[in-house]
Amino acid sequence: MRALGLLVLLTSFAACGADGEPVRPGINATIGVGSGGVHGATEVTASRGNWSFGLGLGG
């Protein structure tokens, strides 16, 4: 969880655009309920120009 918080913090600093074109951060969270119980997943992405980097956690 600390790693996710650090990634979000660093992404928000990069998003200010002080060193060039700003990075667009994004987050996606999913919660599902099924016969196997409740599960969740989270994905954090950063986009700049034509490239995008994402990190997903869940199960």
PDB file of N, CA and C in Angstrom:
ATOM      1  N   MET A   1       0.826  -1.186   0.000  1.00  0.00           N
ATOM      2  CA  MET A   1       0.000   0.000   0.000  1.00  0.00           C
ATOM      3  C   MET A   1       0.872   1.251   0.000  1.00  0.00           C
ATOM      4  N   ARG A   2       2.002   1.203   0.704  1.00  0.00           N
ATOM      5  CA  ARG A   2       2.907   2.360   0.717  1.00  0.00           C
ATOM      6  C   ARG A   2       3.457   2.639  -0.669  1.00  0.00           C
ATOM      7  N   ALA A   3       3.746   1.557  -1.422  1.00  0.00           N
ATOM      8  CA  ALA A   3       4.279   1.729  -2.772  1.00  0.00           C
ATOM      9  C   ALA A   3       3.262   2.435  -3.668  1.00  0.00           C
ATOM     10  N   LEU A   4       1.996   2.074  -3.527  1.00  0.00           N
ATOM     11  CA  LEU A   4       0.951   2.722  -4.321  1.00  0.00           C
ATOM     12  C   LEU A   4       0.839   4.202  -3.966  1.00  0.00           C
ATOM     13  N   GLY A   5       0.900   4.507  -2.671  1.00  0.00           N
ATOM     14  CA  GLY A   5       0.847   5.905  -2.237  1.00  0.00           C
ATOM     15  C   GLY A   5       2.021   6.707  -2.770  1.00  0.00           C
ATOM     16  N   LEU A   6       3.216   6.105  -2.750  1.00  0.00           N
ATOM     17  CA  LEU A   6       4.404   6.781  -3.268  1.00  0.00           C
ATOM     18  C   LEU A   6       4.280   7.016  -4.766  1.00  0.00           C
ATOM     19  N   LEU A   7       3.752   6.021  -5.489  1.00  0.00           N
ATOM     20  CA  LEU A   7       3.569   6.178  -6.929  1.00  0.00           C
ATOM     21  C   LEU A   7       2.591   7.297  -7.245  1.00  0.00           C
ATOM     22  N   VAL A   8       1.500   7.377  -6.506  1.00  0.00           N
ATOM     23  CA  VAL A   8       0.515   8.445  -6.723  1.00  0.00           C
ATOM     24  C   VAL A   8       1.135   9.808  -6.424  1.00  0.00           C
ATOM     25  N   LEU A   9       1.923   9.902  -5.358  1.00  0.00           N
ATOM     26  CA  LEU A   9       2.578  11.158  -4.996  1.00  0.00           C
ATOM     27  C   LEU A   9       3.557  11.599  -6.086  1.00  0.00           C
ATOM     28  N   LEU A  10       4.387  10.689  -6.564  1.00  0.00           N
ATOM     29  CA  LEU A  10       5.351  11.032  -7.608  1.00  0.00           C
ATOM     30  C   LEU A  10       4.651  11.395  -8.915  1.00  0.00           C
ATOM     31  N   THR A  11       3.576  10.703  -9.221  1.00  0.00           N
ATOM     32  CA  THR A  11       2.814  11.013 -10.434  1.00  0.00           C
ATOM     33  C   THR A  11       2.210  12.407 -10.358  1.00  0.00           C
ATOM     34  N   SER A  12       1.729  12.788  -9.177  1.00  0.00           N
ATOM     35  CA  SER A  12       1.130  14.114  -9.050  1.00  0.00           C
ATOM     36  C   SER A  12       2.185  15.206  -9.178  1.00  0.00           C
ATOM     37  N   PHE A  13       3.413  14.966  -8.696  1.00  0.00           N
ATOM     38  CA  PHE A  13       4.477  15.944  -8.895  1.00  0.00           C
ATOM     39  C   PHE A  13       4.843  16.064 -10.371  1.00  0.00           C
ATOM     40  N   ALA A  14       4.897  14.949 -11.075  1.00  0.00           N
ATOM     41  CA  ALA A  14       5.232  14.972 -12.499  1.00  0.00           C
ATOM     42  C   ALA A  14       4.127  15.625 -13.316  1.00  0.00           C
ATOM     43  N   ALA A  15       2.908  15.589 -12.815  1.00  0.00           N
ATOM     44  CA  ALA A  15       1.763  16.118 -13.562  1.00  0.00           C
ATOM     45  C   ALA A  15       1.747  17.645 -13.622  1.00  0.00           C
ATOM     46  N   CYS A  16       2.570  18.320 -12.839  1.00  0.00           N
ATOM     47  CA  CYS A  16       2.522  19.784 -12.823  1.00  0.00           C
ATOM     48  C   CYS A  16       3.102  20.386 -14.096  1.00  0.00           C
ATOM     49  N   GLY A  17       3.930  19.633 -14.837  1.00  0.00           N
ATOM     50  CA  GLY A  17       4.455  20.118 -16.103  1.00  0.00           C
ATOM     51  C   GLY A  17       5.636  21.060 -15.984  1.00  0.00           C
ATOM     52  N   ALA A  18       6.298  21.118 -14.837  1.00  0.00           N
ATOM     53  CA  ALA A  18       7.432  22.022 -14.651  1.00  0.00           C
ATOM     54  C   ALA A  18       8.599  21.675 -15.565  1.00  0.00           C
ATOM     55  N   ASP A  19       8.722  20.420 -15.958  1.00  0.00           N
ATOM     56  CA  ASP A  19       9.846  20.001 -16.800  1.00  0.00           C
ATOM     57  C   ASP A  19       9.433  19.743 -18.244  1.00  0.00           C
ATOM     58  N   GLY A  20       8.325  20.264 -18.688  1.00  0.00           N
ATOM     59  CA  GLY A  20       7.863  20.059 -20.058  1.00  0.00           C
ATOM     60  C   GLY A  20       6.378  19.765 -20.081  1.00  0.00           C
ATOM     61  N   GLU A  21       5.982  18.994 -21.087  1.00  0.00           N
ATOM     62  CA  GLU A  21       4.572  18.630 -21.225  1.00  0.00           C
ATOM     63  C   GLU A  21       4.096  17.872 -19.980  1.00  0.00           C
ATOM     64  N   PRO A  22       2.930  18.232 -19.437  1.00  0.00           N
ATOM     65  CA  PRO A  22       2.453  17.562 -18.228  1.00  0.00           C
ATOM     66  C   PRO A  22       2.085  16.101 -18.469  1.00  0.00           C
ATOM     67  N   VAL A  23       2.242  15.307 -17.434  1.00  0.00           N
ATOM     68  CA  VAL A  23       1.855  13.900 -17.451  1.00  0.00           C
ATOM     69  C   VAL A  23       0.429  13.812 -16.928  1.00  0.00           C
ATOM     70  N   ARG A  24      -0.422  13.089 -17.646  1.00  0.00           N
ATOM     71  CA  ARG A  24      -1.819  12.939 -17.220  1.00  0.00           C
ATOM     72  C   ARG A  24      -1.950  11.689 -16.368  1.00  0.00           C
ATOM     73  N   PRO A  25      -2.155  11.849 -15.067  1.00  0.00           N
ATOM     74  CA  PRO A  25      -2.348  10.674 -14.217  1.00  0.00           C
ATOM     75  C   PRO A  25      -3.799  10.186 -14.275  1.00  0.00           C
ATOM     76  N   GLY A  26      -3.983   8.922 -13.996  1.00  0.00           N
ATOM     77  CA  GLY A  26      -5.325   8.363 -13.948  1.00  0.00           C
ATOM     78  C   GLY A  26      -5.367   7.204 -12.966  1.00  0.00           C
ATOM     79  N   ILE A  27      -6.529   6.915 -12.452  1.00  0.00           N
ATOM     80  CA  ILE A  27      -6.706   5.796 -11.534  1.00  0.00           C
ATOM     81  C   ILE A  27      -8.033   5.119 -11.854  1.00  0.00           C
ATOM     82  N   ASN A  28      -8.030   3.800 -11.760  1.00  0.00           N
ATOM     83  CA  ASN A  28      -9.230   3.016 -12.014  1.00  0.00           C
ATOM     84  C   ASN A  28      -9.348   1.982 -10.905  1.00  0.00           C
ATOM     85  N   ALA A  29     -10.472   1.940 -10.224  1.00  0.00           N
ATOM     86  CA  ALA A  29     -10.711   0.970  -9.153  1.00  0.00           C
ATOM     87  C   ALA A  29     -11.966   0.169  -9.474  1.00  0.00           C
ATOM     88  N   THR A  30     -11.891  -1.140  -9.241  1.00  0.00           N
ATOM     89  CA  THR A  30     -12.996  -2.036  -9.520  1.00  0.00           C
ATOM     90  C   THR A  30     -13.254  -2.922  -8.311  1.00  0.00           C
ATOM     91  N   ILE A  31     -14.514  -3.088  -7.955  1.00  0.00           N
ATOM     92  CA  ILE A  31     -14.913  -4.009  -6.891  1.00  0.00           C
ATOM     93  C   ILE A  31     -15.955  -4.943  -7.482  1.00  0.00           C
ATOM     94  N   GLY A  32     -15.743  -6.247  -7.299  1.00  0.00           N
ATOM     95  CA  GLY A  32     -16.674  -7.235  -7.826  1.00  0.00           C
ATOM     96  C   GLY A  32     -17.168  -8.183  -6.751  1.00  0.00           C
ATOM     97  N   VAL A  33     -18.390  -8.634  -6.908  1.00  0.00           N
ATOM     98  CA  VAL A  33     -18.989  -9.599  -5.993  1.00  0.00           C
ATOM     99  C   VAL A  33     -19.479 -10.770  -6.828  1.00  0.00           C
ATOM    100  N   GLY A  34     -19.070 -11.967  -6.430  1.00  0.00           N
ATOM    101  CA  GLY A  34     -19.494 -13.157  -7.153  1.00  0.00           C
ATOM    102  C   GLY A  34     -19.610 -14.334  -6.211  1.00  0.00           C
ATOM    103  N   SER A  35     -19.771 -15.518  -6.789  1.00  0.00           N
ATOM    104  CA  SER A  35     -19.914 -16.722  -5.976  1.00  0.00           C
ATOM    105  C   SER A  35     -18.642 -17.031  -5.187  1.00  0.00           C
ATOM    106  N   GLY A  36     -17.491 -16.519  -5.637  1.00  0.00           N
ATOM    107  CA  GLY A  36     -16.221 -16.725  -4.941  1.00  0.00           C
ATOM    108  C   GLY A  36     -15.944 -15.675  -3.877  1.00  0.00           C
ATOM    109  N   GLY A  37     -16.833 -14.720  -3.693  1.00  0.00           N
ATOM    110  CA  GLY A  37     -16.653 -13.680  -2.691  1.00  0.00           C
ATOM    111  C   GLY A  37     -16.467 -12.309  -3.321  1.00  0.00           C
ATOM    112  N   VAL A  38     -15.900 -11.404  -2.551  1.00  0.00           N
ATOM    113  CA  VAL A  38     -15.672 -10.027  -2.993  1.00  0.00           C
ATOM    114  C   VAL A  38     -14.213  -9.886  -3.404  1.00  0.00           C
ATOM    115  N   HIS A  39     -13.959  -9.228  -4.520  1.00  0.00           N
ATOM    116  CA  HIS A  39     -12.596  -8.971  -4.954  1.00  0.00           C
ATOM    117  C   HIS A  39     -12.487  -7.541  -5.475  1.00  0.00           C
ATOM    118  N   GLY A  40     -11.279  -7.015  -5.433  1.00  0.00           N
ATOM    119  CA  GLY A  40     -11.054  -5.651  -5.899  1.00  0.00           C
ATOM    120  C   GLY A  40      -9.773  -5.549  -6.696  1.00  0.00           C
ATOM    121  N   ALA A  41      -9.683  -4.525  -7.500  1.00  0.00           N
ATOM    122  CA  ALA A  41      -8.495  -4.264  -8.310  1.00  0.00           C
ATOM    123  C   ALA A  41      -8.325  -2.761  -8.467  1.00  0.00           C
ATOM    124  N   THR A  42      -7.078  -2.322  -8.527  1.00  0.00           N
ATOM    125  CA  THR A  42      -6.765  -0.907  -8.714  1.00  0.00           C
ATOM    126  C   THR A  42      -5.673  -0.780  -9.766  1.00  0.00           C
ATOM    127  N   GLU A  43      -5.801   0.209 -10.641  1.00  0.00           N
ATOM    128  CA  GLU A  43      -4.784   0.479 -11.655  1.00  0.00           C
ATOM    129  C   GLU A  43      -4.478   1.976 -11.652  1.00  0.00           C
ATOM    130  N   VAL A  44      -3.188   2.316 -11.633  1.00  0.00           N
ATOM    131  CA  VAL A  44      -2.736   3.695 -11.712  1.00  0.00           C
ATOM    132  C   VAL A  44      -1.996   3.846 -13.037  1.00  0.00           C
ATOM    133  N   THR A  45      -2.338   4.876 -13.811  1.00  0.00           N
ATOM    134  CA  THR A  45      -1.684   5.100 -15.098  1.00  0.00           C
ATOM    135  C   THR A  45      -1.138   6.522 -15.191  1.00  0.00           C
ATOM    136  N   ALA A  46      -0.122   6.680 -16.018  1.00  0.00           N
ATOM    137  CA  ALA A  46       0.436   7.993 -16.332  1.00  0.00           C
ATOM    138  C   ALA A  46       0.637   8.049 -17.841  1.00  0.00           C
ATOM    139  N   SER A  47       0.095   9.072 -18.495  1.00  0.00           N
ATOM    140  CA  SER A  47       0.178   9.209 -19.947  1.00  0.00           C
ATOM    141  C   SER A  47       0.878  10.509 -20.306  1.00  0.00           C
ATOM    142  N   ARG A  48       1.727  10.431 -21.316  1.00  0.00           N
ATOM    143  CA  ARG A  48       2.417  11.615 -21.821  1.00  0.00           C
ATOM    144  C   ARG A  48       2.638  11.430 -23.313  1.00  0.00           C
ATOM    145  N   GLY A  49       2.019  12.272 -24.108  1.00  0.00           N
ATOM    146  CA  GLY A  49       2.156  12.139 -25.558  1.00  0.00           C
ATOM    147  C   GLY A  49       1.577  10.818 -26.041  1.00  0.00           C
ATOM    148  N   ASN A  50       2.411  10.045 -26.742  1.00  0.00           N
ATOM    149  CA  ASN A  50       1.964   8.780 -27.310  1.00  0.00           C
ATOM    150  C   ASN A  50       2.199   7.581 -26.420  1.00  0.00           C
ATOM    151  N   TRP A  51       2.775   7.750 -25.248  1.00  0.00           N
ATOM    152  CA  TRP A  51       3.051   6.595 -24.386  1.00  0.00           C
ATOM    153  C   TRP A  51       2.254   6.664 -23.102  1.00  0.00           C
ATOM    154  N   SER A  52       2.061   5.493 -22.518  1.00  0.00           N
ATOM    155  CA  SER A  52       1.318   5.365 -21.277  1.00  0.00           C
ATOM    156  C   SER A  52       1.947   4.264 -20.435  1.00  0.00           C
ATOM    157  N   PHE A  53       2.031   4.489 -19.124  1.00  0.00           N
ATOM    158  CA  PHE A  53       2.585   3.518 -18.193  1.00  0.00           C
ATOM    159  C   PHE A  53       1.521   3.230 -17.149  1.00  0.00           C
ATOM    160  N   GLY A  54       1.308   1.952 -16.854  1.00  0.00           N
ATOM    161  CA  GLY A  54       0.289   1.586 -15.876  1.00  0.00           C
ATOM    162  C   GLY A  54       0.796   0.541 -14.905  1.00  0.00           C
ATOM    163  N   LEU A  55       0.265   0.590 -13.694  1.00  0.00           N
ATOM    164  CA  LEU A  55       0.580  -0.378 -12.661  1.00  0.00           C
ATOM    165  C   LEU A  55      -0.737  -0.833 -12.061  1.00  0.00           C
ATOM    166  N   GLY A  56      -0.969  -2.139 -12.090  1.00  0.00           N
ATOM    167  CA  GLY A  56      -2.229  -2.661 -11.570  1.00  0.00           C
ATOM    168  C   GLY A  56      -2.013  -3.584 -10.380  1.00  0.00           C
ATOM    169  N   LEU A  57      -2.901  -3.483  -9.404  1.00  0.00           N
ATOM    170  CA  LEU A  57      -2.887  -4.341  -8.222  1.00  0.00           C
ATOM    171  C   LEU A  57      -4.279  -4.902  -8.033  1.00  0.00           C
ATOM    172  N   GLY A  58      -4.382  -6.162  -7.748  1.00  0.00           N
ATOM    173  CA  GLY A  58      -5.712  -6.712  -7.507  1.00  0.00           C
ATOM    174  C   GLY A  58      -5.699  -8.228  -7.549  1.00  0.00           C
ATOM    175  N   GLY A  59      -6.861  -8.746  -7.387  1.00  0.00           N
ATOM    176  CA  GLY A  59      -6.947 -10.201  -7.414  1.00  0.00           C
ATOM    177  C   GLY A  59      -8.358 -10.678  -7.387  1.00  0.00           C
TER     178      GLY A  59
END
